[in-house]
Coordinates of N, CA and C in Angstrom, one line a residue:
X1 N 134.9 206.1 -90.9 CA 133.9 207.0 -90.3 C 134.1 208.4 -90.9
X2 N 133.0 209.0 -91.2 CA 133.2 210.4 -91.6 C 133.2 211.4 -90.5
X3 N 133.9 212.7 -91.3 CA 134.3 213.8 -90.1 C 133.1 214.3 -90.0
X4 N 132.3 213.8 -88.9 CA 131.3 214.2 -88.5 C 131.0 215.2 -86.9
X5 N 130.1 216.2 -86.7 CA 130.5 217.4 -85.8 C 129.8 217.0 -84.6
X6 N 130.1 217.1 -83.2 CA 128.8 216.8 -82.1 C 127.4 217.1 -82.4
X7 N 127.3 217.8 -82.8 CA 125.7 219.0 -83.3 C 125.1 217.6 -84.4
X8 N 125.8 216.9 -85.3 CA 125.9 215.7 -85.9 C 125.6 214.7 -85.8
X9 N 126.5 214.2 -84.3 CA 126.1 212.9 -84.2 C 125.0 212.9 -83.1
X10 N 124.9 214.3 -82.8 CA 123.6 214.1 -81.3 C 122.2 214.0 -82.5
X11 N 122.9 215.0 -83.7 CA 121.1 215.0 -84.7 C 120.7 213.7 -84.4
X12 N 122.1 212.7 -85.1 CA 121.4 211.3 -85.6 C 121.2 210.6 -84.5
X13 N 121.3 210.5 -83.2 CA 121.2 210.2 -82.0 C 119.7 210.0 -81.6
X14 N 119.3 211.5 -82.0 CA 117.7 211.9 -81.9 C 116.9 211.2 -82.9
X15 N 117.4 211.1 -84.3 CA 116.7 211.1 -85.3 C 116.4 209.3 -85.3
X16 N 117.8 208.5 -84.2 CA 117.8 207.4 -84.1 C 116.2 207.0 -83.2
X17 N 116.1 207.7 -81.9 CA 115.7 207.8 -81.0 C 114.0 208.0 -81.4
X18 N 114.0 209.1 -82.5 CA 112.4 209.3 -83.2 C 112.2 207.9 -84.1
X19 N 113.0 207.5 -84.4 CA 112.8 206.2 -85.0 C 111.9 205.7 -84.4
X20 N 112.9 204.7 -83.2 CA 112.1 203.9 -82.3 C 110.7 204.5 -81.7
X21 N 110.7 205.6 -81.4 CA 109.7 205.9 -80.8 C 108.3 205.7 -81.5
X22 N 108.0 206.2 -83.2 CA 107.6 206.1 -84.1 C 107.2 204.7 -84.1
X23 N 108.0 204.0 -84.3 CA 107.4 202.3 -83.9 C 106.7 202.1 -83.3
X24 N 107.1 202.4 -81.7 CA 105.9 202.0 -80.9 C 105.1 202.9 -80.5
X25 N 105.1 203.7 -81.0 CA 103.3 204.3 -81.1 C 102.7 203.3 -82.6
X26 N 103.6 203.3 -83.7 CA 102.3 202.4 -84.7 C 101.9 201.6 -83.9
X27 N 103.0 200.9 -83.3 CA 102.7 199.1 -82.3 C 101.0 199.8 -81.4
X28 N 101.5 200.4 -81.0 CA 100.5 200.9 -79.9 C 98.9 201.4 -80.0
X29 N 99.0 202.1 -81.7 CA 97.7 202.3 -82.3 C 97.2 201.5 -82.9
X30 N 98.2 200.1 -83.2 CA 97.9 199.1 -83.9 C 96.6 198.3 -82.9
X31 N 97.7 198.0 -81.7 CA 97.1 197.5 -80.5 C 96.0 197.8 -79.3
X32 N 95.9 199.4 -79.9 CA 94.6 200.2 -79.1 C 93.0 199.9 -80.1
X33 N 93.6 200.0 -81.6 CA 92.7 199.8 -82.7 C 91.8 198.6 -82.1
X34 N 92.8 197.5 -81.8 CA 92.6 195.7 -81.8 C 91.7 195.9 -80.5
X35 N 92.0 196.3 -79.7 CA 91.1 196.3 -78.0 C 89.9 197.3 -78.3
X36 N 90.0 198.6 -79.3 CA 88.4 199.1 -79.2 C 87.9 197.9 -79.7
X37 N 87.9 197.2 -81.0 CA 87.5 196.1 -81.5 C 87.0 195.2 -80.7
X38 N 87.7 194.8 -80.0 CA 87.4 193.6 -79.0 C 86.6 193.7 -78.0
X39 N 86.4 195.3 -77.6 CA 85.5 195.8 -76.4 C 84.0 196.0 -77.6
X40 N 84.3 196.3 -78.6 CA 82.8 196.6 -79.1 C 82.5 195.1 -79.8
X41 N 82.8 193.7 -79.8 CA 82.8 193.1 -79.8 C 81.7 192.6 -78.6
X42 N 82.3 192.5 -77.9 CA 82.2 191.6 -76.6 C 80.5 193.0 -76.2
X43 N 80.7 194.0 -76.2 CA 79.3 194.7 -76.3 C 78.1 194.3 -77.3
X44 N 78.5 193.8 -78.4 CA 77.8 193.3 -79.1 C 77.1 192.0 -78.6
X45 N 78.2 191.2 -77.8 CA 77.8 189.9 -77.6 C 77.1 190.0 -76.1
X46 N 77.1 190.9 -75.0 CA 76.5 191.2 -74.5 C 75.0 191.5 -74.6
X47 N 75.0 192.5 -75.5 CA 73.9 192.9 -76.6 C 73.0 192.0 -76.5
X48 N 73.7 190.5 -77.4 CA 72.6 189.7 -77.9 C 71.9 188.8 -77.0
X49 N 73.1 188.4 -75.6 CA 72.5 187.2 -74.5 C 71.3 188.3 -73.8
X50 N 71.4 189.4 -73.7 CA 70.8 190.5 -72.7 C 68.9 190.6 -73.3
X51 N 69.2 190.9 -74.7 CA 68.3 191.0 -76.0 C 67.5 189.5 -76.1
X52 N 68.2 188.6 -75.8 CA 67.4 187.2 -75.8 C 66.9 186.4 -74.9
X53 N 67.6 187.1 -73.7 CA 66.7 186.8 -72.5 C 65.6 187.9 -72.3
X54 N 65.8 188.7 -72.8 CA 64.1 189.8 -72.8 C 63.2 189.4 -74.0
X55 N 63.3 188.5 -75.1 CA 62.6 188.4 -76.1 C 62.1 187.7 -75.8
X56 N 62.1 186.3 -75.0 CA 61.8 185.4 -74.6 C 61.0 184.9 -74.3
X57 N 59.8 184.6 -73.8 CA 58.5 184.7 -72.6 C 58.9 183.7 -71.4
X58 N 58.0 184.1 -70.4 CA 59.0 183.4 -68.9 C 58.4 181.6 -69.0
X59 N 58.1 181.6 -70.0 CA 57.6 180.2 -69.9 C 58.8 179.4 -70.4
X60 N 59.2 179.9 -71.8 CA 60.3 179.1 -72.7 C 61.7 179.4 -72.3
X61 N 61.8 180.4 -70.8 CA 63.2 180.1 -70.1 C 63.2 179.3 -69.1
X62 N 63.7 178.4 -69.2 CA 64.4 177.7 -67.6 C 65.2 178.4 -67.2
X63 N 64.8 178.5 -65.4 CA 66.1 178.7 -64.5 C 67.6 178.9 -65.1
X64 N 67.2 177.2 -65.7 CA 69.1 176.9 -65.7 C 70.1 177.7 -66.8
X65 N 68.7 178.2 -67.8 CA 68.9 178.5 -69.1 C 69.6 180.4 -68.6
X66 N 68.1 180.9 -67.7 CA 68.9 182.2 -67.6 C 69.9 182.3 -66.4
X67 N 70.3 181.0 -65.5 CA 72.0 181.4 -65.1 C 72.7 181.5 -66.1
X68 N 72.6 180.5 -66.9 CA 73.9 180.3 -68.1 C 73.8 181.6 -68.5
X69 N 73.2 182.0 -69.0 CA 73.0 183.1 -70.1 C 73.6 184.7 -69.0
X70 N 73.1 184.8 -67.7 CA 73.6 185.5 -66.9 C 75.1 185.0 -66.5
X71 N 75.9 183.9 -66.2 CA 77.0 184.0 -65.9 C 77.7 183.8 -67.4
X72 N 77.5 183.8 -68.6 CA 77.6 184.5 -69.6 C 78.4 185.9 -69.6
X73 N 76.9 186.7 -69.6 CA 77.4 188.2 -69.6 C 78.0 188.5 -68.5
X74 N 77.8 188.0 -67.5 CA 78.6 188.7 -66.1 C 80.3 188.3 -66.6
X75 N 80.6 187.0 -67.4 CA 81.8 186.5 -67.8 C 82.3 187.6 -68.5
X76 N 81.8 188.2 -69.8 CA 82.0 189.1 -70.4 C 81.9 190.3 -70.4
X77 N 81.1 190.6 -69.0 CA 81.3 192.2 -68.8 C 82.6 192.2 -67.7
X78 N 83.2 191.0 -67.2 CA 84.4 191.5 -66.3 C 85.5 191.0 -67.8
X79 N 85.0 190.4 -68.6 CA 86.6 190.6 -69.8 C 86.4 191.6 -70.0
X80 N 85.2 192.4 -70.7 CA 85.1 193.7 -70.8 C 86.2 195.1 -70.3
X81 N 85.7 194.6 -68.9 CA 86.3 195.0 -67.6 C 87.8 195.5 -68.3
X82 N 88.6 193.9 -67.7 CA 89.5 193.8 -68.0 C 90.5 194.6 -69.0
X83 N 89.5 194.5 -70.6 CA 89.9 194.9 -71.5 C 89.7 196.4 -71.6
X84 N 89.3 196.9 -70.9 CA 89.2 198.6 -70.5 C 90.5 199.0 -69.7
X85 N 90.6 198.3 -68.8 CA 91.9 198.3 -68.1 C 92.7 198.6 -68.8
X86 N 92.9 197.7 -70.1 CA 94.9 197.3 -70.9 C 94.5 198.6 -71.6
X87 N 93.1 198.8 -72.3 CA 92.7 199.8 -73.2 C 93.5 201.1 -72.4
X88 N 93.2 201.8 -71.6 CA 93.6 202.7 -70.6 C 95.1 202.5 -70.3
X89 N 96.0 201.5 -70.5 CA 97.2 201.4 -69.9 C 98.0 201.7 -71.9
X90 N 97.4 201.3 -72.5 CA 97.8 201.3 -74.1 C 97.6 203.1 -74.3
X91 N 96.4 203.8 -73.7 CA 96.6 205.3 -73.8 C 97.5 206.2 -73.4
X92 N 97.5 205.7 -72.4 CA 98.4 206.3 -70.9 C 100.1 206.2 -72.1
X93 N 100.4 205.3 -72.5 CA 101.7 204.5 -73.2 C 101.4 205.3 -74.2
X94 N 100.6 205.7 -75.2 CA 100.5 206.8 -76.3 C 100.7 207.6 -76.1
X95 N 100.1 208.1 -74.8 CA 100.3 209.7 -74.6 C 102.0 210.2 -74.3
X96 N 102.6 208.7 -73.8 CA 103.6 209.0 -73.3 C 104.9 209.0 -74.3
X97 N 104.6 207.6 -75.1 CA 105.5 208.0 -76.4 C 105.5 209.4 -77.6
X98 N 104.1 210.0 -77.3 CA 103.8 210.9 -78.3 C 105.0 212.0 -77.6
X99 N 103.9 212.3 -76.2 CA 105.5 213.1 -75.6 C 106.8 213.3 -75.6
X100 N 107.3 211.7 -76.2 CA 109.1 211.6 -76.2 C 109.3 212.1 -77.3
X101 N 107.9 211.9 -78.0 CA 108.3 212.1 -79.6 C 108.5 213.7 -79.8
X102 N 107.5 214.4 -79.3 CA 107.6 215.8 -79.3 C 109.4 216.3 -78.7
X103 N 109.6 215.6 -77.9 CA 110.7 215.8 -77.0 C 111.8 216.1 -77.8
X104 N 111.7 214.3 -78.1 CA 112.8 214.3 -79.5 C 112.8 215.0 -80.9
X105 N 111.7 215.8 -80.9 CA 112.1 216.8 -82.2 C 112.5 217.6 -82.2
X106 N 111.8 218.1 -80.4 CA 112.2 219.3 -80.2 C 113.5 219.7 -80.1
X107 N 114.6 218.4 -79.8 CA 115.8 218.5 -79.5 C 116.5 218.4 -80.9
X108 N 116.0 217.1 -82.1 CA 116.5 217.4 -83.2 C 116.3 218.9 -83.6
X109 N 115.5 219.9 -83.7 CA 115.5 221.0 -84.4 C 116.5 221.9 -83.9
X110 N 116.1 221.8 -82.4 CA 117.1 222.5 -81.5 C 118.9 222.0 -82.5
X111 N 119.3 220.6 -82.4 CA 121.0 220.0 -82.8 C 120.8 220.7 -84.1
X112 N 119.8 220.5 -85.0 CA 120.0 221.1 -86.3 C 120.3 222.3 -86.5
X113 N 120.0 223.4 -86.1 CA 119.8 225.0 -86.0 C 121.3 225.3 -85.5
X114 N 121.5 224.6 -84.6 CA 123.3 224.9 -83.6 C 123.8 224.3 -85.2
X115 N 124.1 223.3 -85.4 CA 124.4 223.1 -86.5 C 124.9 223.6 -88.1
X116 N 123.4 224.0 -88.5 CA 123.4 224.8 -89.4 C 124.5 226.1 -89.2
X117 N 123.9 226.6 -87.6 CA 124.5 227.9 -87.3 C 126.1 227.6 -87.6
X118 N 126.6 226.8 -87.0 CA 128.1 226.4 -86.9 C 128.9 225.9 -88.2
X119 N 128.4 225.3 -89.2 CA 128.4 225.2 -90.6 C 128.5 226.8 -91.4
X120 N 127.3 227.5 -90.9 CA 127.8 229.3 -91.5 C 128.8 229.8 -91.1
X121 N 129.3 229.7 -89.8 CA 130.5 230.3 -89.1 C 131.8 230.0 -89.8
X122 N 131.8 228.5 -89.7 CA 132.7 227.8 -90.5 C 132.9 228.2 -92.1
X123 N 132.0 228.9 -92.6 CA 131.7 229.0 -94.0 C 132.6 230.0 -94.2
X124 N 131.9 230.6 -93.0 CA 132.0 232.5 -93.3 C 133.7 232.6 -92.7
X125 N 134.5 231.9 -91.5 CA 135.7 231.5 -91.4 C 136.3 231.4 -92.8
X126 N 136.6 230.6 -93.7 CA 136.7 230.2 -95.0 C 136.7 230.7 -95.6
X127 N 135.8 231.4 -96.1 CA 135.6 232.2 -96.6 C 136.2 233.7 -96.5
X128 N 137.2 233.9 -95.5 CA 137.6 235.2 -94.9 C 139.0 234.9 -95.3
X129 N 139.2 233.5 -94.8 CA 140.7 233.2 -95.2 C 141.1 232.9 -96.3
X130 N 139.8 232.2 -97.2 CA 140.4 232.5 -99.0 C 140.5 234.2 -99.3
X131 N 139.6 234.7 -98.9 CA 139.8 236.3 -99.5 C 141.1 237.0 -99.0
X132 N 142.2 236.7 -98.0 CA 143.0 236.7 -97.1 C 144.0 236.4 -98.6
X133 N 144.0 235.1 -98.5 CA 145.2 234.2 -99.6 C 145.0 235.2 -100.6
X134 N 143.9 235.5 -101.3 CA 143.6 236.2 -102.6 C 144.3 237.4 -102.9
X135 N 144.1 238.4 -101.7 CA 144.5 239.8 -100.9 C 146.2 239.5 -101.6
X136 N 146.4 238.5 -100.4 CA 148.4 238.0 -100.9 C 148.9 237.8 -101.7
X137 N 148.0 237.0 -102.4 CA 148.2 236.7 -103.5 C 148.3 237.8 -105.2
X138 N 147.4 238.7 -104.6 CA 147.4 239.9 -105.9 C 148.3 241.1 -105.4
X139 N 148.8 241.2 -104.0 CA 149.2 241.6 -103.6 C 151.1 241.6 -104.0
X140 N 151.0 239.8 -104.3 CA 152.4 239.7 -104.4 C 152.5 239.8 -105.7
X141 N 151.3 239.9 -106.5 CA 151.6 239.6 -108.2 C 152.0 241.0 -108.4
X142 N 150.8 242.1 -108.1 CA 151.3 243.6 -107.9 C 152.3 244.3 -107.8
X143 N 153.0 243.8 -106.5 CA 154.6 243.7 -105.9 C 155.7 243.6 -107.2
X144 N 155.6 242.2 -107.7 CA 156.2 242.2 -108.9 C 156.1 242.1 -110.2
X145 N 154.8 242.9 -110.2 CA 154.6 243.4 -111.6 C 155.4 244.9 -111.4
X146 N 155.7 245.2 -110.9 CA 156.1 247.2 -110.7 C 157.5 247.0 -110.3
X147 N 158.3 245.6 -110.3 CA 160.0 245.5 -110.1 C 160.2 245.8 -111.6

């Protein structure tokens, strides 16, 4: 395992965490795409039983013809229904992963910046103590170059 810093392993934590989330929002847009489809679908097919019982003249429908055709559409405007419902529960679930997602960046930028920050400190530490060694170092050459 590499010598990795807390600021480090929380980034990849988050970066793990926007992963997944990322997924299921595609899953989700994938799945909201599929239900507008299916609701303008099932409108369409509404559309046409609705459209063919008014084109009709009342001579060439039977009774029996416009129940069917009415418990038809009444069938498909409660899948409709239905399908509005999950539609609405699939938004609700977008809005909510989009949120984590925001969350989670907000937090990766946040781990990254402490990070960065603490990587300079470290730098600039190092950097103080080579010039230190250097200092000693010309210091002791100086020393005995003048014996």
């Amino acid at each position: 395992m590499k010598n990795s810093t807390a600021w480090e392993i929380l980034a990849e934590r988050e970066t793990a965490a926007l992963g997944r989330l990322s997924q299921r929002k595609r899953s989700l847009s994938l799945e909201k795409e599929h239900l507008e489809k299916r609701i303008k679908d099932i409108d369409r097919y509404i559309l046409e039983y609705t459209s063919g019982m008014k084109g009709e003249t009342e001579l060439d429908w039977s009774m029996q013809k416009i129940n069917s055709n009415m418990k038809m559409v009444t069938q498909l405007a409660s899948g409709r229904k239905e399908l509005e419902k999950i539609y609405k529960e699939c938004q609700l679930a977008l809005k909510l992963v989009t949120s984590g997602i925001i969350k989670h960046q907000e937090e990766l930028l946040k781990f990254n910046k402490v990070r960065a920050k603490k990587k300079f400190q470290m730098d600039l530490k190092e950097k103080a103590k080579e010039n230190i060694e250097l200092d000693s170092l010309a210091l002791n050459n100086f020393i005995s170059g003048q014996r």
